[in-house]
XYZ file of C-alpha atoms in Angstrom:
198
model
C -16.360 6.663 -38.343
C -14.501 6.397 -35.009
C -17.220 4.531 -33.151
C -18.658 7.726 -31.622
C -22.375 8.220 -31.856
C -23.454 11.665 -33.012
C -26.914 12.628 -31.891
C -29.187 14.995 -33.733
C -30.849 17.502 -31.465
C -34.057 19.129 -32.471
C -36.491 21.089 -30.355
C -39.060 20.977 -33.087
C -37.986 24.413 -34.345
C -36.244 25.006 -37.654
C -33.377 26.990 -36.057
C -32.101 23.799 -34.404
C -32.172 21.767 -37.595
C -28.412 22.005 -38.163
C -27.395 21.490 -34.531
C -25.564 18.150 -34.412
C -24.022 17.312 -31.057
C -22.910 14.174 -29.284
C -24.886 14.787 -26.084
C -27.952 17.073 -26.302
C -28.169 17.198 -22.487
C -25.013 19.344 -22.461
C -26.742 22.149 -24.342
C -27.473 24.987 -21.930
C -26.201 23.145 -18.860
C -24.353 26.266 -17.494
C -20.976 24.993 -18.795
C -19.770 26.327 -22.122
C -18.658 23.294 -24.107
C -16.397 25.372 -26.355
C -13.770 22.655 -26.747
C -16.186 20.677 -28.898
C -16.757 22.717 -32.019
C -20.313 21.498 -32.459
C -21.893 23.018 -29.338
C -20.669 26.594 -29.617
C -22.210 27.353 -33.012
C -24.988 29.594 -34.185
C -26.975 26.484 -35.115
C -26.863 25.308 -31.489
C -27.534 28.849 -30.226
C -23.984 28.956 -28.870
C -24.521 26.032 -26.529
C -28.068 27.231 -25.966
C -26.764 30.540 -24.588
C -24.147 29.120 -22.236
C -21.252 30.224 -24.460
C -22.417 33.792 -25.033
C -20.214 35.164 -22.251
C -17.283 33.000 -23.330
C -17.564 34.307 -26.892
C -17.822 37.924 -25.744
C -14.889 37.738 -23.325
C -12.572 35.845 -25.661
C -13.341 38.328 -28.425
C -12.447 41.304 -26.213
C -9.385 39.669 -24.612
C -7.904 37.412 -27.282
C -4.487 37.354 -25.589
C -5.769 36.231 -22.193
C -4.406 32.714 -21.918
C -5.690 31.827 -18.453
C -7.636 28.591 -18.543
C -11.415 29.062 -18.238
C -10.967 32.715 -17.250
C -14.271 33.577 -18.894
C -16.100 32.042 -15.918
C -14.940 34.719 -13.457
C -14.093 37.711 -15.652
C -16.696 40.434 -15.305
C -18.602 38.876 -12.414
C -18.196 41.924 -10.157
C -15.552 40.383 -7.880
C -11.770 40.408 -8.036
C -11.360 36.643 -8.022
C -7.646 36.376 -8.664
C -5.580 38.794 -6.580
C -1.930 38.115 -6.061
C -0.881 37.691 -9.675
C -2.839 34.519 -10.311
C -5.741 33.871 -12.629
C -7.063 36.575 -14.929
C -5.942 39.621 -12.925
C -3.638 40.536 -15.802
C -3.475 43.355 -18.306
C -4.103 40.900 -21.155
C -7.356 39.914 -19.428
C -8.435 43.496 -18.747
C -7.720 43.111 -15.011
C -10.613 40.637 -14.904
C -12.614 42.955 -17.154
C -12.316 45.695 -14.545
C -13.272 43.564 -11.553
C -9.790 44.103 -10.097
C -9.850 47.898 -10.550
C -11.265 49.900 -7.628
C -13.903 52.412 -8.811
C -12.515 55.146 -6.531
C -8.958 54.578 -7.789
C -9.175 53.877 -11.535
C -5.390 54.074 -11.964
C -4.824 51.526 -9.209
C -4.434 48.189 -10.936
C -1.814 45.520 -11.238
C -1.203 41.819 -10.979
C -0.685 41.928 -7.242
C -3.576 44.173 -6.230
C -6.625 42.919 -4.433
C -9.171 45.726 -4.489
C -10.702 44.377 -1.271
C -7.550 45.492 0.566
C -8.001 49.157 -0.373
C -9.643 51.078 2.456
C -10.144 48.011 4.627
C -8.819 49.750 7.755
C -5.349 48.179 7.695
C -2.373 49.916 6.101
C -0.734 47.735 3.474
C 2.569 49.638 3.509
C 4.204 48.394 0.315
C 3.768 49.203 -3.347
C 1.567 49.274 -5.272
C -0.978 49.777 -2.473
C 0.785 52.560 -0.602
C 1.090 54.906 -3.582
C -0.719 58.017 -4.775
C -2.456 56.122 -7.593
C -3.985 53.754 -5.015
C -4.919 56.583 -2.642
C -2.284 55.474 -0.136
C -4.057 52.146 0.303
C -7.471 53.748 0.095
C -6.552 56.114 2.927
C -5.442 53.343 5.284
C -1.827 54.566 5.249
C -2.638 58.231 5.890
C -2.489 59.988 9.259
C -5.191 62.514 10.133
C -3.896 66.066 10.155
C -0.644 65.187 8.372
C -1.446 65.414 4.643
C 2.225 65.405 3.612
C 3.056 62.289 5.609
C 2.681 59.721 2.845
C 4.294 56.474 1.779
C 4.704 55.301 5.353
C 3.264 52.574 7.544
C 0.648 54.428 9.539
C 0.562 51.590 12.084
C 3.993 52.768 13.253
C 2.756 56.266 14.069
C 2.618 56.935 17.813
C 2.844 53.239 18.632
C 5.302 53.725 21.473
C 8.312 52.494 19.519
C 10.786 54.489 17.447
C 10.793 52.798 14.061
C 12.756 55.542 12.333
C 13.060 56.147 8.633
C 10.582 58.059 6.523
C 7.954 58.274 9.258
C 10.454 59.942 11.597
C 10.433 63.234 9.710
C 8.946 66.657 10.273
C 6.139 66.003 7.783
C 5.156 62.980 9.896
C 5.566 64.845 13.186
C 8.585 62.696 13.981
C 6.529 59.563 14.380
C 4.101 61.256 16.757
C 6.756 61.619 19.434
C 7.919 58.010 19.390
C 11.457 59.069 18.463
C 11.819 62.154 20.693
C 14.552 60.597 22.838
C 16.512 59.198 19.915
C 16.185 62.415 17.923
C 17.323 64.552 20.871
C 20.470 62.472 21.199
C 21.093 62.658 17.451
C 20.581 66.411 17.220
C 22.791 67.024 20.229
C 25.647 65.214 18.501
C 24.851 66.538 15.005
C 23.039 69.885 15.292
C 22.935 70.370 11.510
C 21.087 67.073 10.985
C 17.502 68.070 10.154
C 16.049 64.613 9.878
C 15.329 61.930 12.414
C 17.090 58.718 13.271
C 17.166 55.932 10.738
C 15.760 52.508 11.429
C 18.113 50.318 13.417
């Protein structure tokens, strides 16, 4: 009625008899044509199978409002770290793709699971927390199990950074702050901690 031709698609099998779509070539073309109500129907085999994942994901995460998120959710990769895309609670943290298997409580909008245990300490939250294994162990110092929540790159780097790493549990920064601490303790003998960052 609007000048649009509607084509009748039939593969010669009865199950396709009620599949009426505008362009039969779009059926099963790897893109779920869910915007057009005719393709994603049981009569058209849910776009000839292309919309099966879309239907499953949108059923399980009805409040995920990220456009076309069904394409990447559940593909085994955290595609949207940094608070973009479907790495959201409403999208199941990309259906679990953005949850590290060794740290099941380590999830959040700004977590990229590839950064956990990559050899570089990411010193801020949420990475450098107990639930994320102190950045997958990257922010831990061998032999100092109580030295946590610090930037391990500062340990014994030849510079006194001060702060939390300059404490007894962190071996006073591996000696980096010996001079500064000696001066502090000489002036304030009751001060048990180390110098603060300048």
